[in-house]
mmCIF file of C-alpha atoms in Angstrom:
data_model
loop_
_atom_site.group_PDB
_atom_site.id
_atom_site.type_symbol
_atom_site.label_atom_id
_atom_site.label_comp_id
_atom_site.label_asym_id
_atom_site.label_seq_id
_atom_site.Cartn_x
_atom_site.Cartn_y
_atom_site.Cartn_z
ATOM 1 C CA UNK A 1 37.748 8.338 22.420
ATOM 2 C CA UNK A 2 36.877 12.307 21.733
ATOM 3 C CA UNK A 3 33.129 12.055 20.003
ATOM 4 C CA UNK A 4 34.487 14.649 18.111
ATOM 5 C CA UNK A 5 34.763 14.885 14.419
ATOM 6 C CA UNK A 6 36.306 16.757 11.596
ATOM 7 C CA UNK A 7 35.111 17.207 7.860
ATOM 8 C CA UNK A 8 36.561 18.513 5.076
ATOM 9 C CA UNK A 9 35.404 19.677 2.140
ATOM 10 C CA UNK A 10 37.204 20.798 -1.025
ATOM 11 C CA UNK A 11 35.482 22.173 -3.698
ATOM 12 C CA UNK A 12 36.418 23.992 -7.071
ATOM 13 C CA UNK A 13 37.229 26.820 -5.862
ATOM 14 C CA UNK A 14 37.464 26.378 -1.827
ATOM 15 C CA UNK A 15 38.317 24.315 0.815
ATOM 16 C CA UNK A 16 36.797 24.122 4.183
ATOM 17 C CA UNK A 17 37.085 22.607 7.518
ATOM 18 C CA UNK A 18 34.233 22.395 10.115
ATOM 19 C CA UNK A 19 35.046 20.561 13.665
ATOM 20 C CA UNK A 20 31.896 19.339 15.587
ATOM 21 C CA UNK A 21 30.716 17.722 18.786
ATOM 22 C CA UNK A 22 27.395 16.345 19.324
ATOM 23 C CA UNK A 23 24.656 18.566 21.214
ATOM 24 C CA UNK A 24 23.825 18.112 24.742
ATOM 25 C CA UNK A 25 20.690 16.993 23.305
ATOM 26 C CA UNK A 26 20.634 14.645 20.736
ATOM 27 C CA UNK A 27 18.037 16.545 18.328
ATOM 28 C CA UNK A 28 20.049 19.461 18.607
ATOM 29 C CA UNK A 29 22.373 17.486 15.885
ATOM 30 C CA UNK A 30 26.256 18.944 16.292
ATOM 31 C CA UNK A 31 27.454 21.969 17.757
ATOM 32 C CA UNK A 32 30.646 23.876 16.181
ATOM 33 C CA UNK A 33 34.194 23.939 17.504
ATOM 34 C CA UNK A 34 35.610 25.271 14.518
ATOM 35 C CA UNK A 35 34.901 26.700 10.816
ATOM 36 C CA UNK A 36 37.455 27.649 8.403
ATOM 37 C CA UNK A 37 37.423 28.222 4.962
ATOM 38 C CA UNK A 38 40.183 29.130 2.244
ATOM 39 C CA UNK A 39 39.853 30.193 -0.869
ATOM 40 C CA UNK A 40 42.570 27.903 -3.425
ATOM 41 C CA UNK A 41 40.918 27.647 -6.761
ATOM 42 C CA UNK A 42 42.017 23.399 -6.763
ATOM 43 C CA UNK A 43 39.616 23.498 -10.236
ATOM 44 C CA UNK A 44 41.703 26.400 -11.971
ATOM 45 C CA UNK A 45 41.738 26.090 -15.453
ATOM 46 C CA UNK A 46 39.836 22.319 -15.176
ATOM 47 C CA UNK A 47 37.074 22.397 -17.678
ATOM 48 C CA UNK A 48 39.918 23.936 -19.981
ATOM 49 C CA UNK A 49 42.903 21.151 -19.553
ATOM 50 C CA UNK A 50 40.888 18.127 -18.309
ATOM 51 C CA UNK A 51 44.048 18.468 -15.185
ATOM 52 C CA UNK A 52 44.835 19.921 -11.756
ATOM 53 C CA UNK A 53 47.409 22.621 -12.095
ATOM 54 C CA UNK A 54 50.411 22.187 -10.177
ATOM 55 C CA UNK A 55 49.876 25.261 -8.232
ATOM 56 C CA UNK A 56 46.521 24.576 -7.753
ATOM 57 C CA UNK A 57 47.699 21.387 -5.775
ATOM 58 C CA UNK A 58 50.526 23.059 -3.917
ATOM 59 C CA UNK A 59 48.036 25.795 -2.676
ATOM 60 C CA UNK A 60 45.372 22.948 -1.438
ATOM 61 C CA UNK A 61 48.616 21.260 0.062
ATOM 62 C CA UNK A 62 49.184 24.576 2.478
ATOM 63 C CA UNK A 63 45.818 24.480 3.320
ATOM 64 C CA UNK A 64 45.368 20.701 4.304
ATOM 65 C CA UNK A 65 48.743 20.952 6.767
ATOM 66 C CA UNK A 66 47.227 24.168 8.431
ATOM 67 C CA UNK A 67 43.633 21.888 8.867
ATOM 68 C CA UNK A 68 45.603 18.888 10.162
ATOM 69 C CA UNK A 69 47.081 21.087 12.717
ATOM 70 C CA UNK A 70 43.961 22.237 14.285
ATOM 71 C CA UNK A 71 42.108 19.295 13.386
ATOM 72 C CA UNK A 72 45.314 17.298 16.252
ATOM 73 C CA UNK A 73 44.721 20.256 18.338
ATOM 74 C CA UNK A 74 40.687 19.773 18.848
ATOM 75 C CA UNK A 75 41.515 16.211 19.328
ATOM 76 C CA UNK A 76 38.613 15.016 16.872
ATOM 77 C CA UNK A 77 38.975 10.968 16.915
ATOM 78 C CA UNK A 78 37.209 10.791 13.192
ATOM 79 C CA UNK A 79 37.921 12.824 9.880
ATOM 80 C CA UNK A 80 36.266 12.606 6.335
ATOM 81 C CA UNK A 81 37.206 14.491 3.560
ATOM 82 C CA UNK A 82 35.023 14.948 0.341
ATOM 83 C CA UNK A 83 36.411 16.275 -2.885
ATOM 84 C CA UNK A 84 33.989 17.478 -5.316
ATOM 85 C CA UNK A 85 33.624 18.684 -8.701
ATOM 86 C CA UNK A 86 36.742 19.765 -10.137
ATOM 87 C CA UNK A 87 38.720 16.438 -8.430
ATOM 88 C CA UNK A 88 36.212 14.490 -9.791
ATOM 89 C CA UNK A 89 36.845 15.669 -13.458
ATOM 90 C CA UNK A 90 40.465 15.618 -13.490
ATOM 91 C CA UNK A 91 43.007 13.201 -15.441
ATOM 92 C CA UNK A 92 45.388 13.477 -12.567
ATOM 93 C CA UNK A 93 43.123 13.386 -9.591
ATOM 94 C CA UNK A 94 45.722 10.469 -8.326
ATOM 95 C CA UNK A 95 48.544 12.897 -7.716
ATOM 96 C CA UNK A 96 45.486 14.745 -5.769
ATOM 97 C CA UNK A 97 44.767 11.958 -3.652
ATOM 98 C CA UNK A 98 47.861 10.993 -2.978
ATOM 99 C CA UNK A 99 49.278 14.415 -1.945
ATOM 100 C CA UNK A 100 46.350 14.495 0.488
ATOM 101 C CA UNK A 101 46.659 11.676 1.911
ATOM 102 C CA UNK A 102 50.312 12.779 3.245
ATOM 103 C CA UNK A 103 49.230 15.899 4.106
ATOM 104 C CA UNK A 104 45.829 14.789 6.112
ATOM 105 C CA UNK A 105 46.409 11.305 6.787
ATOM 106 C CA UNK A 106 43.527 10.364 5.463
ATOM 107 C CA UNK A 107 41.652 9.968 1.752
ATOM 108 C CA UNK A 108 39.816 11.636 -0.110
ATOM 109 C CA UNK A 109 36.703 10.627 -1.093
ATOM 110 C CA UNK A 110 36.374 11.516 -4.498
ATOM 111 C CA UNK A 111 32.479 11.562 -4.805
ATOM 112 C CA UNK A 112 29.178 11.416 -7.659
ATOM 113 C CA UNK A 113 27.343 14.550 -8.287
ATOM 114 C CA UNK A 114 24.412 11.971 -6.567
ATOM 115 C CA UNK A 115 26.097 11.682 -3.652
ATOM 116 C CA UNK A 116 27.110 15.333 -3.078
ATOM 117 C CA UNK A 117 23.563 16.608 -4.073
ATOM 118 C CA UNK A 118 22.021 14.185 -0.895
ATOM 119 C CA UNK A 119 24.731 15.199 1.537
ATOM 120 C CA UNK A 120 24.537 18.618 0.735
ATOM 121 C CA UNK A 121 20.434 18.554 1.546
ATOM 122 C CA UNK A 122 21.463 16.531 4.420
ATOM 123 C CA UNK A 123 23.481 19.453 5.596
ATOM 124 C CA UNK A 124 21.314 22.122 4.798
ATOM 125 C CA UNK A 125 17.712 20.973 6.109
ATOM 126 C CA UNK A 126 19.513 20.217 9.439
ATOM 127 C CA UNK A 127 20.125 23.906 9.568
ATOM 128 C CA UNK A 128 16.673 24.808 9.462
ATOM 129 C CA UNK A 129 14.063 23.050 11.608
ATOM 130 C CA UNK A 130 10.784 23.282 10.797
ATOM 131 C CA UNK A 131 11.142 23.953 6.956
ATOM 132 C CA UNK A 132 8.691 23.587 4.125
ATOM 133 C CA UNK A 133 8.137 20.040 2.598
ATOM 134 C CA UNK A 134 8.546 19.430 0.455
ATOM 135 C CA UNK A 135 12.035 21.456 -0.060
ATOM 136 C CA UNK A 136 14.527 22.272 -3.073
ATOM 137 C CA UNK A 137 18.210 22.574 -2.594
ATOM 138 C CA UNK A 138 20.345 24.204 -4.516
ATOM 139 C CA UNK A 139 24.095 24.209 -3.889
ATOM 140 C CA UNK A 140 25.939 26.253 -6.292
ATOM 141 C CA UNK A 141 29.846 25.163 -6.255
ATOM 142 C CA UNK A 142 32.758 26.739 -8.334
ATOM 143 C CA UNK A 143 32.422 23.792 -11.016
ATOM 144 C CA UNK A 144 28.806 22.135 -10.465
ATOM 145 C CA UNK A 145 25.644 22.988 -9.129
ATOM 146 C CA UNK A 146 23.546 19.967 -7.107
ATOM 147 C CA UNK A 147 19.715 20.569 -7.068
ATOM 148 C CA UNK A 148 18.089 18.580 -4.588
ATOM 149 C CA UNK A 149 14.228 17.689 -3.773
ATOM 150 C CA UNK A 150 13.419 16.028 -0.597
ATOM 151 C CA UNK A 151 11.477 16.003 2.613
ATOM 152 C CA UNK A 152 13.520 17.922 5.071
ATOM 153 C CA UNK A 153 11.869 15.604 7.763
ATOM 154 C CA UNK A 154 10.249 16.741 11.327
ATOM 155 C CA UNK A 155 10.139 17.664 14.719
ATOM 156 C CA UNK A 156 9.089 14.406 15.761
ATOM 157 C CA UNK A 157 12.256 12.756 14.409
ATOM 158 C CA UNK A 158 12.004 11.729 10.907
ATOM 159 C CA UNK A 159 14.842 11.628 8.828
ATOM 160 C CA UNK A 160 15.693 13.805 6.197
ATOM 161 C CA UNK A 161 15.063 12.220 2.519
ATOM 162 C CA UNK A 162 15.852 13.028 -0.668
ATOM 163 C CA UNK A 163 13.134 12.553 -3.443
ATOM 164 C CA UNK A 164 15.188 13.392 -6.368
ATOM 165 C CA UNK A 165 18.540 14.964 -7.404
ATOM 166 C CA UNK A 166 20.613 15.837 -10.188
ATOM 167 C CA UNK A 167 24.247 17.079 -10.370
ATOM 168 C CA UNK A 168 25.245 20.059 -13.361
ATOM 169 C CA UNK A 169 28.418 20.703 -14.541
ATOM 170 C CA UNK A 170 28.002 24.852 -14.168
ATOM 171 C CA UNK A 171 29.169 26.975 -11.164
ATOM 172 C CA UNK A 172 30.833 30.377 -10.266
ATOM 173 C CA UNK A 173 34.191 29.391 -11.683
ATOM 174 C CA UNK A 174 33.143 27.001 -14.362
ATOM 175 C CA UNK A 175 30.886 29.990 -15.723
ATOM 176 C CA UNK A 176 33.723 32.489 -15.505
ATOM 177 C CA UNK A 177 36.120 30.794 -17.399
ATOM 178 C CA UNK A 178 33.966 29.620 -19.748
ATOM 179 C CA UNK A 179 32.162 32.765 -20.874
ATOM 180 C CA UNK A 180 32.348 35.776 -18.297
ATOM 181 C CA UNK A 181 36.309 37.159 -19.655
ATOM 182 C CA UNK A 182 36.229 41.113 -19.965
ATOM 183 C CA UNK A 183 35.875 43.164 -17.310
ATOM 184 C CA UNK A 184 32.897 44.042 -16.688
ATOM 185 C CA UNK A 185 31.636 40.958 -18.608
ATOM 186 C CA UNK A 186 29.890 41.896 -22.176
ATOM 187 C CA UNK A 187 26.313 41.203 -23.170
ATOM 188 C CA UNK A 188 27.317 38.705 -25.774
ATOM 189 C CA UNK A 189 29.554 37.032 -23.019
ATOM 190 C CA UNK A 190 26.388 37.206 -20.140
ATOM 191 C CA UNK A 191 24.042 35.578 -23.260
ATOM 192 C CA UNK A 192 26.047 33.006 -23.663
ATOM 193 C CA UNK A 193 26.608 31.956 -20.052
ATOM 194 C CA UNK A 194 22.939 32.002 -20.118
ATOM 195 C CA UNK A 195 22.518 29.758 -23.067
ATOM 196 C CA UNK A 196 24.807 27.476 -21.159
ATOM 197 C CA UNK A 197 22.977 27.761 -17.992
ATOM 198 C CA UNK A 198 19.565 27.141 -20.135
ATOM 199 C CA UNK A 199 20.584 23.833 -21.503
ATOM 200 C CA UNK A 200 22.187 22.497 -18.250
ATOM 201 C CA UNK A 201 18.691 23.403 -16.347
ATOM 202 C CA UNK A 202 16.386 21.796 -19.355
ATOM 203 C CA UNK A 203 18.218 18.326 -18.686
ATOM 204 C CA UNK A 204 18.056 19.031 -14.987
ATOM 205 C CA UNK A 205 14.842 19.318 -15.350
ATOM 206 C CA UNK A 206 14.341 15.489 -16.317
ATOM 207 C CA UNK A 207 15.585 14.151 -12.917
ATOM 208 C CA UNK A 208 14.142 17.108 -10.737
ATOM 209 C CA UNK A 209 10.348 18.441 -11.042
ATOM 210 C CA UNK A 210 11.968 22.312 -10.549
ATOM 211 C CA UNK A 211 8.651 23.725 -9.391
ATOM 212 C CA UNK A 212 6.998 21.053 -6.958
ATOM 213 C CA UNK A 213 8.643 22.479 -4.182
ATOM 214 C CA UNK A 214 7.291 24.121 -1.019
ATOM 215 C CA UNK A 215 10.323 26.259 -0.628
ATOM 216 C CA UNK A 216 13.620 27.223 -2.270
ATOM 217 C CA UNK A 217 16.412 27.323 -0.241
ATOM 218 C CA UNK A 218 20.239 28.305 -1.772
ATOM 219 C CA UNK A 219 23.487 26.734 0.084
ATOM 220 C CA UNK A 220 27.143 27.785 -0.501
ATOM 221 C CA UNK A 221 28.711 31.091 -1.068
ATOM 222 C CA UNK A 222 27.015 32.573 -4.201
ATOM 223 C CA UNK A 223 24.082 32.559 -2.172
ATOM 224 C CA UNK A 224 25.217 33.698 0.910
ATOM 225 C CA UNK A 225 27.267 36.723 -0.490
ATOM 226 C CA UNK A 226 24.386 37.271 -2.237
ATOM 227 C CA UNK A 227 21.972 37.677 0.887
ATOM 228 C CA UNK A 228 24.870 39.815 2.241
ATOM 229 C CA UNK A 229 24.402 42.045 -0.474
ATOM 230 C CA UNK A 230 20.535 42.189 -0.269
ATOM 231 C CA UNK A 231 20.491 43.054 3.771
ATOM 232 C CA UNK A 232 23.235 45.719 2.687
ATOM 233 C CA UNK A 233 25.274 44.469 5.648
ATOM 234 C CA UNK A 234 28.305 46.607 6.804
ATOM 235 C CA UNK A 235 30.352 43.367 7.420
ATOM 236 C CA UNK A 236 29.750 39.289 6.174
ATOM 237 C CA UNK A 237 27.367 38.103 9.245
ATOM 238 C CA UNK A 238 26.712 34.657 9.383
ATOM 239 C CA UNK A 239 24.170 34.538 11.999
ATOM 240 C CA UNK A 240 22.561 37.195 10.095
ATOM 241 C CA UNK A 241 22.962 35.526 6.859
ATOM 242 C CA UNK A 242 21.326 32.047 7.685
ATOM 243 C CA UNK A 243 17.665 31.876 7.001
ATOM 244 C CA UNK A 244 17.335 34.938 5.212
ATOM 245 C CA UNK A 245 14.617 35.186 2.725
ATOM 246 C CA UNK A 246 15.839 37.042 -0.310
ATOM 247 C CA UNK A 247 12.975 37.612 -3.337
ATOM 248 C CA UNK A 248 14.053 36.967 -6.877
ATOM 249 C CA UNK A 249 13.534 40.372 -7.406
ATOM 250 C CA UNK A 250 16.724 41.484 -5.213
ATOM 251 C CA UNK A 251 18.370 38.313 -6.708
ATOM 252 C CA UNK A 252 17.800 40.029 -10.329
ATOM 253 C CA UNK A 253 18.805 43.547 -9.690
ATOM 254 C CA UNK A 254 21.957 42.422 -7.418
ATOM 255 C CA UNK A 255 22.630 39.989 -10.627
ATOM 256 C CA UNK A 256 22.634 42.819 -12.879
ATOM 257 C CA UNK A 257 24.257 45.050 -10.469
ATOM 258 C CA UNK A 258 27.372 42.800 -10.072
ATOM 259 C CA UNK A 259 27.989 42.061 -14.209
ATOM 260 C CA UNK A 260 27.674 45.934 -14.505
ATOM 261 C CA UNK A 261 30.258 46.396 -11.812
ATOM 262 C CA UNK A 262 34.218 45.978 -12.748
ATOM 263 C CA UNK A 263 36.236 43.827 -10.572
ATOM 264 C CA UNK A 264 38.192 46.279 -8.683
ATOM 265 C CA UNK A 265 34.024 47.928 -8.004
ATOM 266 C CA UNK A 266 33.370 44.395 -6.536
ATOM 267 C CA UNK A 267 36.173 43.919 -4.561
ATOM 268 C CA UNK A 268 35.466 47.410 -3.157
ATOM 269 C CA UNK A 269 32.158 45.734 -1.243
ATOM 270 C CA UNK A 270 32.066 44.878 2.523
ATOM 271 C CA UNK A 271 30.955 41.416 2.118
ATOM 272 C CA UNK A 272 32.926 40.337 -0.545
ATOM 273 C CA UNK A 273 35.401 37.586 -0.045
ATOM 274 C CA UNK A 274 38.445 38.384 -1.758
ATOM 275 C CA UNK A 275 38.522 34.780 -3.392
ATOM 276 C CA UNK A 276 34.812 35.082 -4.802
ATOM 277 C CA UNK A 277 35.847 38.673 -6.710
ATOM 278 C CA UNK A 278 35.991 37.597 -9.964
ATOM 279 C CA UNK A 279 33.237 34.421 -9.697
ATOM 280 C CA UNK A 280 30.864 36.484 -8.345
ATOM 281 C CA UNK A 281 28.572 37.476 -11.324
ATOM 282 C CA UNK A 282 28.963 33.699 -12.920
ATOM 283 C CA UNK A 283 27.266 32.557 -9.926
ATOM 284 C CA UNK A 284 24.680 35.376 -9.050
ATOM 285 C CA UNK A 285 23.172 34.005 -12.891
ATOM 286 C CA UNK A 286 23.290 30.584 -11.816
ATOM 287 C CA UNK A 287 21.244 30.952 -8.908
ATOM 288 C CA UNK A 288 18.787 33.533 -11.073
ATOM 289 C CA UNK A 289 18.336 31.180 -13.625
ATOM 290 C CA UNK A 290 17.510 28.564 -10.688
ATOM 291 C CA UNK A 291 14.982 30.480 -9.767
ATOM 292 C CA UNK A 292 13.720 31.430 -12.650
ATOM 293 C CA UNK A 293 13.418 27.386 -14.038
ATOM 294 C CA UNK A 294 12.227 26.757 -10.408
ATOM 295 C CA UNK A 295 9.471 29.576 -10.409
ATOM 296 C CA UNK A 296 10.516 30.605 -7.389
ATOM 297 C CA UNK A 297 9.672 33.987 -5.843
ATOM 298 C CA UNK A 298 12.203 34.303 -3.245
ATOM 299 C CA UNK A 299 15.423 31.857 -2.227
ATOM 300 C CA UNK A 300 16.058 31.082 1.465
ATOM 301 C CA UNK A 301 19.704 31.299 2.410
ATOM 302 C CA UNK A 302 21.294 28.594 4.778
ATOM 303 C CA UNK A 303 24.939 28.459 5.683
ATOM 304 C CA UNK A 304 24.504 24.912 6.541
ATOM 305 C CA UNK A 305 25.686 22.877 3.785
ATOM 306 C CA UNK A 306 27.485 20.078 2.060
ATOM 307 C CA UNK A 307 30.410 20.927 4.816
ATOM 308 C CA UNK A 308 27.558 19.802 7.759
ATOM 309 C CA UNK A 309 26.129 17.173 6.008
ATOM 310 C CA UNK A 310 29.800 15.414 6.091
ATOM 311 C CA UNK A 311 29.909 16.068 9.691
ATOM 312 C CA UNK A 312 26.701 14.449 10.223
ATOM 313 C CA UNK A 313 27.778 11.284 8.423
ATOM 314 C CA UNK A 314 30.122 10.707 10.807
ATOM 315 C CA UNK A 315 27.999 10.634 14.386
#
């Protein structure tokens, strides 16, 4: 049987497929076959109907066929797919599971904002050895953001394990079509996003002791657009991109820079993925109001997430 292994994750506003084999050595965790993301906005319209749109679906449908594909073609003998926030919340998340189910073969599990949050750290502590303990994680989706604390473990082969974690119903795209609708966004629109943001991060506070951390460290594309931004890259770098310390201040001005900017400005930028032109600014003030609750000075960014953390669960 092939030890390798496929996961899938499918968010609110992407999906994504990683294909893994274990390391030569066995610290070394997994090593990647294959990465692919699209952008198909399954969580559309979601926190305004309460249901997945039809096209919504069918887009996510065209995706899934193209993963089982290559997923056949790398031979990987075990799959798990994880759908997130804006599955979670919809009335008709059993015509979801159901159309993935024909389209994968397998299905989805339709998980808590508990469970995310610890496979998410799971994913993105892996991707940096040696990190601060202990660490907070946050992972900021189209629909929720997970904040994490935990003990990323060691060298010497401790596990990974989360202390606390709480799951908040405010991302790039839940932000966006709440609040952020002109283009650029106004000043009453930006205040109100941040009143939102405000109360979701005083009740976060209640699970998860914001400012006990070591370390910040921000997972998922927000972020790492964001660090893209802040090295001024020519072109989105991944290797680049993971581990790069970026201080609030950068966060802050690139936050203001990108609500000042209109959308055809945005999608004018190197680094910009086409499906993250419009979400952009919602989540740039999610992760600055992190840090701001958090009192952190600067935000580590990992491109090891939620996506490895599946992948891992499956060795």
């Amino acid at each position: 049987m092939s030890a390798r292994v496929a996961a899938v994750d499918c968010g609110t506003n992407s999906i994504r497929l990683l294909i893994a084999e274990p390391a030569a050595e066995p610290a070394a965790g997994l090593l990647d076959v294959c990465r692919q993301m699209r952008v198909v906005r399954l969580g559309e319209g979601v926190d305004r109907t309460g249901r997945l749109s039809d096209q919504a679906i069918e887009r996510t449908r065209l995706a899934l066929l193209d993963y089982a594909a290559l997923i056949s073609e790398a031979g990987a003998s075990r799959v798990r797919m994880v759908a997130t926030s804006a599955s979670r919340d919809a009335s008709n998340a059993g015509q979801f599971r159901d159309m993935v189910e024909r389209a994968l073969g397998v299905q989805p599990e339709v998980i808590s904002g508990l469970a995310e949050a610890e496979l998410s750290f799971m994913g993105a502590v892996a991707g940096l050895p040696g990190a601060p303990d202990p660490l907070l994680v946050a992972d900021i989706g189209g629909g929720s953001t997970e904040l994490v604390l935990g003990s990323p473990g060691s060298a010497t082969g401790s596990a990974s394990k989360v202390i606390a974690a709480h799951s908040m119903d405010v991302g790039c795209v839940r932000m966006t079509e709440r609040h952020l609708h002109a283009d650029p966004p106004t000043q009453a629109e930006v205040t109100a996003t941040l009143a939102d943001l405000a109360g979701a991060l005083t009740a976060a506070q209640r699970d998860v002791p914001l400012t006990s951390a070591a370390a910040f460290v921000g997972v998922a594309g927000t972020v790492t657009t964001i660090a893209a931004l802040a090295l001024d890259l020519a072109a989105y770098d991944p290797l680049a991109i993971h581990g790069a310390v970026i201080s609030y201040q950068q966060v802050a001005e690139l936050t203001e820079r990108l609500l000042a900017m209109t959308r055809q400005q945005r999608a004018a930028l190197a680094v910009m993925h086409p499906g993250r032109v419009d979400v952009i600014g919602g989540g740039a003030l999610v992760l600055r109001t992190v840090m701001e609750f958090a009192h952190a000075d600067q935000v580590i960014a990992s491109e090891h997430d939620i996506l490895d953390g599946i992948a891992l669960s499956l060795r």
